[in-house]
PQR file of N, CA, C, O and H, with PARSE charges and radii, in Angstrom:
ATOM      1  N   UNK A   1     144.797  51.489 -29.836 -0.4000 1.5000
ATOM      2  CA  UNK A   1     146.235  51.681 -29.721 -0.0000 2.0000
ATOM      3  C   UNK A   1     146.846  51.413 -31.092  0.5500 1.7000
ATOM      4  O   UNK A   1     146.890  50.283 -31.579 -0.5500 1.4000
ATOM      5  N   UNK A   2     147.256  52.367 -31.614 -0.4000 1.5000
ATOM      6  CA  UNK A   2     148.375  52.037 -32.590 -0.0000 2.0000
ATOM      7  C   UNK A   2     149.646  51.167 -33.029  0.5500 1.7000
ATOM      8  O   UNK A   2     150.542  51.302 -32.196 -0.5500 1.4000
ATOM      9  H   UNK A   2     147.221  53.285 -31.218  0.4000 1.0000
ATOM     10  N   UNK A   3     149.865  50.637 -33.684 -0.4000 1.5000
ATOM     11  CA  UNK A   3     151.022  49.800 -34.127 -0.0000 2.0000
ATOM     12  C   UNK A   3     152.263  50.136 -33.341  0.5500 1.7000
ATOM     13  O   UNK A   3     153.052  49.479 -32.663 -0.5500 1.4000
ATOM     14  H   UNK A   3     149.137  50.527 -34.361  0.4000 1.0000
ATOM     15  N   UNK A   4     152.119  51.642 -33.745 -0.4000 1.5000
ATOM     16  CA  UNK A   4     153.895  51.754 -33.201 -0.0000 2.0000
ATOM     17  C   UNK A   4     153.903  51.643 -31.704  0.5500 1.7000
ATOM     18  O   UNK A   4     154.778  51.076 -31.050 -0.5500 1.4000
ATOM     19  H   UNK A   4     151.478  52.176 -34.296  0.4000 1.0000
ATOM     20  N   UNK A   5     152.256  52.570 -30.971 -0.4000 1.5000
ATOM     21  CA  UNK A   5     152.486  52.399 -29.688 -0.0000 2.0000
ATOM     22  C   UNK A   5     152.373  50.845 -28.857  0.5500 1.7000
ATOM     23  O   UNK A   5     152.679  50.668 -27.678 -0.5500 1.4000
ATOM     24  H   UNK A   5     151.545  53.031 -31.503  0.4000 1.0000
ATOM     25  N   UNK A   6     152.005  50.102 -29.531 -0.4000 1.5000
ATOM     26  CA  UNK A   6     151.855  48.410 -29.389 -0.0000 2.0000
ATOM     27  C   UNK A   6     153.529  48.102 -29.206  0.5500 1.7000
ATOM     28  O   UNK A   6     154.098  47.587 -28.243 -0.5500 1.4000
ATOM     29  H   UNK A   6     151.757  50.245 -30.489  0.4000 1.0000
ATOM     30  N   UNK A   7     153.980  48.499 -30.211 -0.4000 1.5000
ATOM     31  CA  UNK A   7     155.487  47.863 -30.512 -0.0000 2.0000
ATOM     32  C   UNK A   7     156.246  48.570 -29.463  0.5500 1.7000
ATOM     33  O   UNK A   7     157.001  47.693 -29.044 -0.5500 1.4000
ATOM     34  H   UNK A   7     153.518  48.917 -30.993  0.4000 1.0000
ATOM     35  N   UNK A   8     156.519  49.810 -28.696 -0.4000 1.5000
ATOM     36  CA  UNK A   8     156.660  50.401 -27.824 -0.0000 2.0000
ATOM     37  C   UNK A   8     156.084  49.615 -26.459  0.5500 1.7000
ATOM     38  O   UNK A   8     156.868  49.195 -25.608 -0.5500 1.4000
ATOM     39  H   UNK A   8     155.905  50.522 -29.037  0.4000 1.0000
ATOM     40  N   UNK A   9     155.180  49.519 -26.384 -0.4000 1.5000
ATOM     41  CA  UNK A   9     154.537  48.524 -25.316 -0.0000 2.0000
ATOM     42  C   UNK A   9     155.477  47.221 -25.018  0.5500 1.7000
ATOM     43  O   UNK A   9     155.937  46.817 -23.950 -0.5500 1.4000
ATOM     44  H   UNK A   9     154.543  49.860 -27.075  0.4000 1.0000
ATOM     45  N   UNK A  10     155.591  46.729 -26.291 -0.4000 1.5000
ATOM     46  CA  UNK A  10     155.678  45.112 -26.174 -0.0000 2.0000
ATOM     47  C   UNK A  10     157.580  45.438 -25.653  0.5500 1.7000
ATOM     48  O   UNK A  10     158.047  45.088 -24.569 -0.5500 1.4000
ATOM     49  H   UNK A  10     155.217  47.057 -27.158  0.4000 1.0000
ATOM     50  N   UNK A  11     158.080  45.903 -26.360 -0.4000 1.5000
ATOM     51  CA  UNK A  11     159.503  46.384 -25.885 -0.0000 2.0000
ATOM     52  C   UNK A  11     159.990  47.036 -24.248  0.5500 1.7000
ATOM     53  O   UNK A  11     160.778  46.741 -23.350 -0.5500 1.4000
ATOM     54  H   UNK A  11     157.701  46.188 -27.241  0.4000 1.0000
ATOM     55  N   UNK A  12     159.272  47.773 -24.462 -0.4000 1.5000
ATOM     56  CA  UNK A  12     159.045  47.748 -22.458 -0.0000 2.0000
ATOM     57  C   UNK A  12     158.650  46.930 -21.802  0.5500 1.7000
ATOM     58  O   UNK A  12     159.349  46.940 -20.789 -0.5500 1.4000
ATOM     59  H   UNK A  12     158.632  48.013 -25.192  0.4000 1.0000
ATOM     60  N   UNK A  13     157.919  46.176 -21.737 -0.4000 1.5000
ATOM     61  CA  UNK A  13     157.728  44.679 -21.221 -0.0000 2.0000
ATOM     62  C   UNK A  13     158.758  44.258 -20.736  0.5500 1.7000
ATOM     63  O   UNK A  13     159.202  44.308 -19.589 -0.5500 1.4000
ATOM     64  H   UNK A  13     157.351  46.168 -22.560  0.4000 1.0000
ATOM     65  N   UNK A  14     159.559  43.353 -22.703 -0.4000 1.5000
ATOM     66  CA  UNK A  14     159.903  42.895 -22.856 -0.0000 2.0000
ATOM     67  C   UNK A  14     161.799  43.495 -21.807  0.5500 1.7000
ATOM     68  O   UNK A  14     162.491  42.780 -21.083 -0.5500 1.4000
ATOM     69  H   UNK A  14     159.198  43.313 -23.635  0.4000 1.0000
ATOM     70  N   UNK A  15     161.956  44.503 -22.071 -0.4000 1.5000
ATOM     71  CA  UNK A  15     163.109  45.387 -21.554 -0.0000 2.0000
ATOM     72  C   UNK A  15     162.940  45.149 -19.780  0.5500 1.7000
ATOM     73  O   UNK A  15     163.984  45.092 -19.130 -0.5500 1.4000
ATOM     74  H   UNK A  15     161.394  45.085 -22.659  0.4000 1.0000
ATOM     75  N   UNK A  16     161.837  45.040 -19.182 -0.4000 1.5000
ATOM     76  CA  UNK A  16     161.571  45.008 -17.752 -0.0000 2.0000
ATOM     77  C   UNK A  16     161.861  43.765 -17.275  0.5500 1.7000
ATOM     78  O   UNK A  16     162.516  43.614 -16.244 -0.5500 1.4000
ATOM     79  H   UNK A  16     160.988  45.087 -19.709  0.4000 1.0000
ATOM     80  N   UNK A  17     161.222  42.401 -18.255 -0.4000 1.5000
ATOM     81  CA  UNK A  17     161.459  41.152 -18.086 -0.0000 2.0000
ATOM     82  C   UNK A  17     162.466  41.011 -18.237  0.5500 1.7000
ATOM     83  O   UNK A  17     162.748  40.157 -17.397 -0.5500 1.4000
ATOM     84  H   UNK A  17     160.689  42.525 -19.092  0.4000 1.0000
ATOM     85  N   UNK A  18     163.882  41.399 -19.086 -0.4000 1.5000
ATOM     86  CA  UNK A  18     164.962  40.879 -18.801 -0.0000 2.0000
ATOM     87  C   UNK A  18     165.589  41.838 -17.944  0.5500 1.7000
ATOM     88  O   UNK A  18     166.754  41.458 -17.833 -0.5500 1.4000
ATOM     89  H   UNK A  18     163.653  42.093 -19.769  0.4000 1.0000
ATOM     90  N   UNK A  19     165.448  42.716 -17.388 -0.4000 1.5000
ATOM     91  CA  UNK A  19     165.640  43.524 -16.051 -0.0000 2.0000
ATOM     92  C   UNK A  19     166.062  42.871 -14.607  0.5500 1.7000
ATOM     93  O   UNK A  19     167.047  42.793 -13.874 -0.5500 1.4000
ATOM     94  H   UNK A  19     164.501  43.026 -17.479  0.4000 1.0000
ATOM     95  N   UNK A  20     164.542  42.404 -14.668 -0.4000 1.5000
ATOM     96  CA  UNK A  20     163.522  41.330 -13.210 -0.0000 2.0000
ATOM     97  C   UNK A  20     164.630  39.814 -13.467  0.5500 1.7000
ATOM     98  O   UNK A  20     165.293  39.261 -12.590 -0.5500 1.4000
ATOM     99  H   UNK A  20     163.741  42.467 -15.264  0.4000 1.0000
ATOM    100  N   UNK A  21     164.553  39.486 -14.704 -0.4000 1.5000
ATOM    101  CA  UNK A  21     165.673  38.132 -15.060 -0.0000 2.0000
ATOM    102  C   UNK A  21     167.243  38.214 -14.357  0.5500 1.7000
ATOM    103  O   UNK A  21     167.734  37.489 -13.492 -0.5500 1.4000
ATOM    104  H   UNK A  21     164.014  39.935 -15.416  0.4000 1.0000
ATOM    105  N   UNK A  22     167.800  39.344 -15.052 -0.4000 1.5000
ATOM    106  CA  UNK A  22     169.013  39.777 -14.272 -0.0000 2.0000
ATOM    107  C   UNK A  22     169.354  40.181 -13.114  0.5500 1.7000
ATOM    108  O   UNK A  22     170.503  40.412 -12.739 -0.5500 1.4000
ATOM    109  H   UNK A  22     167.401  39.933 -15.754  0.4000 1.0000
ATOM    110  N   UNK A  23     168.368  40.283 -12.501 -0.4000 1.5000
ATOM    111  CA  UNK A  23     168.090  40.785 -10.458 -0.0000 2.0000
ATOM    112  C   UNK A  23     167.920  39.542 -10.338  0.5500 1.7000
ATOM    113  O   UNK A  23     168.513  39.129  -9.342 -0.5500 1.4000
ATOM    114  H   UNK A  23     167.434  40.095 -12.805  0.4000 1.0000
ATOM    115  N   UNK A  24     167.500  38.924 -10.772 -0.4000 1.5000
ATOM    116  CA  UNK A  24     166.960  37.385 -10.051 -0.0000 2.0000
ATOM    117  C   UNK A  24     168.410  36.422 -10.383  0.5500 1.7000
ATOM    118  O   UNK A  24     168.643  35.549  -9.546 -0.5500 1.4000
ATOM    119  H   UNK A  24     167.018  39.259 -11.582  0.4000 1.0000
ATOM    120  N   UNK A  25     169.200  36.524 -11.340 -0.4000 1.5000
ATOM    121  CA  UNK A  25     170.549  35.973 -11.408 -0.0000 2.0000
ATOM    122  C   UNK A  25     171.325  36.282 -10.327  0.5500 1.7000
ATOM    123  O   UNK A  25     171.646  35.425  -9.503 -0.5500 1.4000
ATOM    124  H   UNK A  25     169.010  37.233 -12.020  0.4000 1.0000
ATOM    125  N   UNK A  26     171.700  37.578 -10.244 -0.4000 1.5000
ATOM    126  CA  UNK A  26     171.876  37.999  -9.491 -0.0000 2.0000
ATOM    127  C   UNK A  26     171.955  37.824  -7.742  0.5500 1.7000
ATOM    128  O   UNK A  26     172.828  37.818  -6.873 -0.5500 1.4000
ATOM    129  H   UNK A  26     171.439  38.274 -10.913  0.4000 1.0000
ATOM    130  N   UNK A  27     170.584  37.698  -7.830 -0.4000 1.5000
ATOM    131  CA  UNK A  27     170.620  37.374  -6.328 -0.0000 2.0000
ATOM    132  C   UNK A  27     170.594  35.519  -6.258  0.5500 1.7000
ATOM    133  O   UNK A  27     170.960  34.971  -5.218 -0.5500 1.4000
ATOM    134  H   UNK A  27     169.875  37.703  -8.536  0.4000 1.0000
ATOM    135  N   UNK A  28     170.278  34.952  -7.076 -0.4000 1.5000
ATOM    136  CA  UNK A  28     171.021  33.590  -6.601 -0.0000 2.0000
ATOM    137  C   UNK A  28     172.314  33.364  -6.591  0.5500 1.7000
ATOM    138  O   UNK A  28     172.845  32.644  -5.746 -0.5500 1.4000
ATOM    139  H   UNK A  28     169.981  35.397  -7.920  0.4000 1.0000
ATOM    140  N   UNK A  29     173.156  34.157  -7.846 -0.4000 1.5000
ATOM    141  CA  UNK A  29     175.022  33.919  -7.444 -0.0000 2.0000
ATOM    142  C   UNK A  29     175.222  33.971  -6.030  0.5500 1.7000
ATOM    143  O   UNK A  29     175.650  33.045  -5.341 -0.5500 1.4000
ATOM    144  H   UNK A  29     172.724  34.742  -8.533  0.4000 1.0000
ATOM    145  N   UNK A  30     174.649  35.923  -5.361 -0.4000 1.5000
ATOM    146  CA  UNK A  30     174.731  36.384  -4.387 -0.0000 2.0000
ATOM    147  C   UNK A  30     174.557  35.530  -3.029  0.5500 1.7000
ATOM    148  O   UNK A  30     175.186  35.635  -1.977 -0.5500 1.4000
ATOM    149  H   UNK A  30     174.301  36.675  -5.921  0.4000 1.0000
ATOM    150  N   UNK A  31     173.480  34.629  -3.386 -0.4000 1.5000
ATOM    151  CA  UNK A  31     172.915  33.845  -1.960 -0.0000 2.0000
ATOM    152  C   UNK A  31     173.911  32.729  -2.031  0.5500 1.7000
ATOM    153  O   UNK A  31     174.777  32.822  -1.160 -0.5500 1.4000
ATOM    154  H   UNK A  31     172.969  34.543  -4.242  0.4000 1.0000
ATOM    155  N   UNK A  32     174.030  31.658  -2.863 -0.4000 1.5000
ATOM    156  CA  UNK A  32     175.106  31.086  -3.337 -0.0000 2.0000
ATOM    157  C   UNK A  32     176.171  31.341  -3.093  0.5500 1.7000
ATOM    158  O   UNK A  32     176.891  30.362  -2.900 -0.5500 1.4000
ATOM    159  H   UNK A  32     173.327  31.583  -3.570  0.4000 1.0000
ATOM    160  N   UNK A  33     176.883  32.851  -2.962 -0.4000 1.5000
ATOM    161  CA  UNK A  33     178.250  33.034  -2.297 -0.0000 2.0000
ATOM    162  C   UNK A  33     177.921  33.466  -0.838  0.5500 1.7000
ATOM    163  O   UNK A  33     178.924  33.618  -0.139 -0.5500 1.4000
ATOM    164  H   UNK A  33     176.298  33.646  -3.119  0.4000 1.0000
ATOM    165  N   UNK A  34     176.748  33.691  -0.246 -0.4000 1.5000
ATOM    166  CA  UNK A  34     177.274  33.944   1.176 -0.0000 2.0000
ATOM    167  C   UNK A  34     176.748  32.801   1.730  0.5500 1.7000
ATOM    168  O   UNK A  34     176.941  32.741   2.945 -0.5500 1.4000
ATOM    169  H   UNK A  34     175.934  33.567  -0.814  0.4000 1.0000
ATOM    170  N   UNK A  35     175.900  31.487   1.055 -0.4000 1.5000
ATOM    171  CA  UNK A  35     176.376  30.290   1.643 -0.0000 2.0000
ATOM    172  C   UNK A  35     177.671  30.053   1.586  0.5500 1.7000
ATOM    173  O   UNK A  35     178.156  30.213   2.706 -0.5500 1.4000
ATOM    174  H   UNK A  35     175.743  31.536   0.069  0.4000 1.0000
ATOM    175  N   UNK A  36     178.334  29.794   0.923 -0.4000 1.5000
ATOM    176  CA  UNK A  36     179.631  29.429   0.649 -0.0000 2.0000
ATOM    177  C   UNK A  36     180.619  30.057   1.682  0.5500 1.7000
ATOM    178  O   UNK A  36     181.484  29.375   2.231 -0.5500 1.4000
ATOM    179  H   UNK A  36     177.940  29.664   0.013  0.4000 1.0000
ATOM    180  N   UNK A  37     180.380  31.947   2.023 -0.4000 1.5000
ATOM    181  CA  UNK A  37     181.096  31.661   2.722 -0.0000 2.0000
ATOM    182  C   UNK A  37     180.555  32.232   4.285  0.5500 1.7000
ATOM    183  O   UNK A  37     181.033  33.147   4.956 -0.5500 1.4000
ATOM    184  H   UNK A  37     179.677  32.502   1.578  0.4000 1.0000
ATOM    185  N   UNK A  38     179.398  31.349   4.587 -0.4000 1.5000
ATOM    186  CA  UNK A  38     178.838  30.548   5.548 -0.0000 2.0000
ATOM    187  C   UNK A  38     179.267  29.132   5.634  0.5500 1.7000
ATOM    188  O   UNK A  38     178.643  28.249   6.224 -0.5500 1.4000
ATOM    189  H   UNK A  38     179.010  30.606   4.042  0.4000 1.0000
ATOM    190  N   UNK A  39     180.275  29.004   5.059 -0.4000 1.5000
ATOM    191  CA  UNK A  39     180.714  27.137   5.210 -0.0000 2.0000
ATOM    192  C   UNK A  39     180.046  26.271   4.850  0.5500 1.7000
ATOM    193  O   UNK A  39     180.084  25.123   5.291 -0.5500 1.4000
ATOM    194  H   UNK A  39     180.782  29.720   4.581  0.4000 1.0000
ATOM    195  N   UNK A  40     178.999  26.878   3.597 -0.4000 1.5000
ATOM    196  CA  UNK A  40     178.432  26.039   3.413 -0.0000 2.0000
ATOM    197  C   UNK A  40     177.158  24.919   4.162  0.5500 1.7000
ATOM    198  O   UNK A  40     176.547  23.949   3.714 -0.5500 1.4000
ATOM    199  H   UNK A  40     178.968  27.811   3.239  0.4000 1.0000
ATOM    200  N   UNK A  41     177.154  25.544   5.339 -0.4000 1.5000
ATOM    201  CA  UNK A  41     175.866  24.941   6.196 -0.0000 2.0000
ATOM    202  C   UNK A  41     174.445  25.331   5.582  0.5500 1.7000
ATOM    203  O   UNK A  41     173.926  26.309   5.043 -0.5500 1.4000
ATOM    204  H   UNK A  41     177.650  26.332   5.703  0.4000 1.0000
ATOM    205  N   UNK A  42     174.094  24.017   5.960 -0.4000 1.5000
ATOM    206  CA  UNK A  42     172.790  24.324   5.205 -0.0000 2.0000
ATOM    207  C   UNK A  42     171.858  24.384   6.684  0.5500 1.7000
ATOM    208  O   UNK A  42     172.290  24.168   7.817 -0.5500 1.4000
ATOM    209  H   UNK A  42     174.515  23.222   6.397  0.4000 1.0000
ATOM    210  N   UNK A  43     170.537  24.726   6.311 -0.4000 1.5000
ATOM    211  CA  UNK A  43     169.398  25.614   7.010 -0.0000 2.0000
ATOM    212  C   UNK A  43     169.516  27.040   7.030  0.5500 1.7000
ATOM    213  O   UNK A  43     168.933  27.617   7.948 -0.5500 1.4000
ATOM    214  H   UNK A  43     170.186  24.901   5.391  0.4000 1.0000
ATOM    215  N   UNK A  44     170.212  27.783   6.124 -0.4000 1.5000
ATOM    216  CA  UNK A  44     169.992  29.188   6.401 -0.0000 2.0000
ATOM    217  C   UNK A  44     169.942  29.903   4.735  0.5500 1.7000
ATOM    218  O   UNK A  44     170.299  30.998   4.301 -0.5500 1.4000
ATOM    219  H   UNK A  44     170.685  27.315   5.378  0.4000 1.0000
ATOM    220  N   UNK A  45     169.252  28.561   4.025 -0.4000 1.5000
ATOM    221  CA  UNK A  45     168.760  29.530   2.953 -0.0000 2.0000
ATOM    222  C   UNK A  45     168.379  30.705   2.738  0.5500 1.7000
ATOM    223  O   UNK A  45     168.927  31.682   2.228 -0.5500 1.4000
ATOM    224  H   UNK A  45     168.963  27.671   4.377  0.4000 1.0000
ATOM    225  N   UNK A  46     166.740  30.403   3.459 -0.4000 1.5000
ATOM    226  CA  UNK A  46     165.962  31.936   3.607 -0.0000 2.0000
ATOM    227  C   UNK A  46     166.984  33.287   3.752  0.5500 1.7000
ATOM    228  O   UNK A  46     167.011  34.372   3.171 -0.5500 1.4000
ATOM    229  H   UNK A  46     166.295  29.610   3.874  0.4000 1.0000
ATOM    230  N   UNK A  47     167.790  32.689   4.794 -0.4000 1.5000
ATOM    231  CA  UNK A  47     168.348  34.008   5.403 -0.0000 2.0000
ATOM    232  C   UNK A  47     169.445  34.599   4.438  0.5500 1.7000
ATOM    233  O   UNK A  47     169.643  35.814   4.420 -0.5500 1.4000
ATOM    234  H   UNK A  47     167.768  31.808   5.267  0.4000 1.0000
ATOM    235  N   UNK A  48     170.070  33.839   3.732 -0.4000 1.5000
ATOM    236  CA  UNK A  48     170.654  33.961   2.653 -0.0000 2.0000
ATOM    237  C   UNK A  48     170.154  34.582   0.762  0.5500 1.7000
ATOM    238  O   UNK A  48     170.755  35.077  -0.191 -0.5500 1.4000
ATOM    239  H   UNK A  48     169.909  32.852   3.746  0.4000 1.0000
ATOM    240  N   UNK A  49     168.799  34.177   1.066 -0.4000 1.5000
ATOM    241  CA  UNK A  49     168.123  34.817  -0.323 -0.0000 2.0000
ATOM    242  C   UNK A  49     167.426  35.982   0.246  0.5500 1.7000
ATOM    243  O   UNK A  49     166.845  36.597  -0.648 -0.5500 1.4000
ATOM    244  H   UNK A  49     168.310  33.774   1.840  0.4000 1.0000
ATOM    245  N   UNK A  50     167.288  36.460   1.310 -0.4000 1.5000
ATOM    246  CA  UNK A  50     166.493  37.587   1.491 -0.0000 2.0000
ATOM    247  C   UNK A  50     167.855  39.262   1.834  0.5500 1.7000
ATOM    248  O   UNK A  50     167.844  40.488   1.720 -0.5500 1.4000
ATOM    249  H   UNK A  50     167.760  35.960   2.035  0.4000 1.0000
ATOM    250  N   UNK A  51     168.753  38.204   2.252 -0.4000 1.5000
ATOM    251  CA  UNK A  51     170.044  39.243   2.017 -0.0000 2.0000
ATOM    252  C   UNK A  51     170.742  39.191   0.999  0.5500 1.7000
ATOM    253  O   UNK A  51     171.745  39.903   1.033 -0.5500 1.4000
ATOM    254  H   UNK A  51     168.761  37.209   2.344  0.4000 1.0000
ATOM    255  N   UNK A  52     170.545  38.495  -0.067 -0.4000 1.5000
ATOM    256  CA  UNK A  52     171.108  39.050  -1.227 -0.0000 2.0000
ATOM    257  C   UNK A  52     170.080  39.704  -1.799  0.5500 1.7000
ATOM    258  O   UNK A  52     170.457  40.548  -2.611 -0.5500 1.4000
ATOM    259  H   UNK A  52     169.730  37.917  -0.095  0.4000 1.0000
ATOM    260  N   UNK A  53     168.571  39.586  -1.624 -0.4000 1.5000
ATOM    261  CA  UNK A  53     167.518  40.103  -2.043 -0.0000 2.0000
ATOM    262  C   UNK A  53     167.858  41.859  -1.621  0.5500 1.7000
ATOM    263  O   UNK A  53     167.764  42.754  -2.461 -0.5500 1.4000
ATOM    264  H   UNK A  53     168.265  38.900  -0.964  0.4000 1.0000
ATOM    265  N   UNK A  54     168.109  42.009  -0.708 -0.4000 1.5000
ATOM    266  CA  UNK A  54     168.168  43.245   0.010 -0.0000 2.0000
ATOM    267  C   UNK A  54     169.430  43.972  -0.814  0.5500 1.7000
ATOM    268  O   UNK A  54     169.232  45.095  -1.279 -0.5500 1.4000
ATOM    269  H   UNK A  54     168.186  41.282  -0.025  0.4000 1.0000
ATOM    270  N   UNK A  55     170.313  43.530  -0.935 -0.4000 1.5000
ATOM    271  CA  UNK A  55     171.804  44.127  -1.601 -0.0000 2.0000
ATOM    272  C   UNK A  55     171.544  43.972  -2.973  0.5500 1.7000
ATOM    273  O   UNK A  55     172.299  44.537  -3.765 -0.5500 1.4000
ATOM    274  H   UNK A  55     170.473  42.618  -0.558  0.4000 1.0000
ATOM    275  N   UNK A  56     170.560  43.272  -3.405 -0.4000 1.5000
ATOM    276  CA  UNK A  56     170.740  43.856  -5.071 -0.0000 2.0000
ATOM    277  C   UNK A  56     169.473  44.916  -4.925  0.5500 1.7000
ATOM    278  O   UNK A  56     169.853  46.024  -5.304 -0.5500 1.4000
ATOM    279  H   UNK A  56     169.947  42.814  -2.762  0.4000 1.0000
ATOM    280  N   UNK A  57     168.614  44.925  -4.661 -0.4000 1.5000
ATOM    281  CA  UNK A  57     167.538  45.793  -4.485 -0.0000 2.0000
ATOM    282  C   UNK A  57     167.661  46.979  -3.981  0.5500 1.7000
ATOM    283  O   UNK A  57     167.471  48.046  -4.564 -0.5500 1.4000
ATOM    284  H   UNK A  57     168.305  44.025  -4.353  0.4000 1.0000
ATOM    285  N   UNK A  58     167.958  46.820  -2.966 -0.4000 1.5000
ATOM    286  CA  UNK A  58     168.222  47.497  -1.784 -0.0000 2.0000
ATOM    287  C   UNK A  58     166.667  47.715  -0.923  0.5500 1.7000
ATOM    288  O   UNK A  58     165.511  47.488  -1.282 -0.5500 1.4000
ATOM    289  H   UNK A  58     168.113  45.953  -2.492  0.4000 1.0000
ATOM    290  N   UNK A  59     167.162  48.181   0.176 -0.4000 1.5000
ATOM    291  CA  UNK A  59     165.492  48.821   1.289 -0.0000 2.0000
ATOM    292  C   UNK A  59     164.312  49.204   0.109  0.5500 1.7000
ATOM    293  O   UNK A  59     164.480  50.203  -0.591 -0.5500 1.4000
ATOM    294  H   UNK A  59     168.101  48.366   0.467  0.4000 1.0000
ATOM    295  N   UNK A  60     163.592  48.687   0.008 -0.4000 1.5000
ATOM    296  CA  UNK A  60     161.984  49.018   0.533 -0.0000 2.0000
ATOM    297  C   UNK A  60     162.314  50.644   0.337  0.5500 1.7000
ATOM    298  O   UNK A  60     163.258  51.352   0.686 -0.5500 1.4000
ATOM    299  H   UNK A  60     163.455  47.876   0.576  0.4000 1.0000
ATOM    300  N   UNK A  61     161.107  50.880  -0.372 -0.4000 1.5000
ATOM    301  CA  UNK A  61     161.038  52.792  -0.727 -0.0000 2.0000
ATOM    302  C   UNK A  61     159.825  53.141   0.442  0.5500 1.7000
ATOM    303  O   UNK A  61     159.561  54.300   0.762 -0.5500 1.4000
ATOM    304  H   UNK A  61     160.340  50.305  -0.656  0.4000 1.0000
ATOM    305  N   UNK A  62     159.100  51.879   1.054 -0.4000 1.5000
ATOM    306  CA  UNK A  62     158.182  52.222   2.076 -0.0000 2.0000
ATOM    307  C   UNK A  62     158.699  52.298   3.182  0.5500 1.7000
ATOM    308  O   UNK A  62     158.133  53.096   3.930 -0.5500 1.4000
ATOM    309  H   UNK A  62     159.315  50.937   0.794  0.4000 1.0000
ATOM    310  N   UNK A  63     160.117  51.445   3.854 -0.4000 1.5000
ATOM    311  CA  UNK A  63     160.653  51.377   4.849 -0.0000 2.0000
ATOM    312  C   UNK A  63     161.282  53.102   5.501  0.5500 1.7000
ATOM    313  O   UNK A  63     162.090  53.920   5.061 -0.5500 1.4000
ATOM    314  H   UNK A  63     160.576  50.797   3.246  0.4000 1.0000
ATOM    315  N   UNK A  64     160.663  53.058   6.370 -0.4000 1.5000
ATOM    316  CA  UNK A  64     161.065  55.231   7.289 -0.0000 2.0000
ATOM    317  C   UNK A  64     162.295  54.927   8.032  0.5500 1.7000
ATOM    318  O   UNK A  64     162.860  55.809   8.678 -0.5500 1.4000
ATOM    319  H   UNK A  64     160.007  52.394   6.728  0.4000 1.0000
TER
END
């Protein structure tokens, strides 16, 4: 592999990782505000990070 295509490499990576970083911000503000306005009760984390998981993502490209 060549230099430039190395440096190309390492930049796409690098471009994906702060991608995956910013979805993942993302969905903790997200879970974070619909605890909040869940009143703030706690035990419904999960249910809270897997629906903000879903709204920044969106569905599954496997889901019919």
């Amino acid at each position: 592999m060549g230099k430039q295509n190395r440096n190309q490499e390492v930049r796409r990576i690098d471009e994906q990782k702060a991608d995956q970083e910013a979805a993942q911000e993302e969905i903790r503000a997200l879970a974070y505000q619909l605890f909040c306005e869940c009143g703030c009760e706690y035990g419904h984390d999960l249910e809270h990070w897997l629906e903000a998981e879903r709204r920044v993502r969106g569905p599954l490209k496997d889901e019919s």
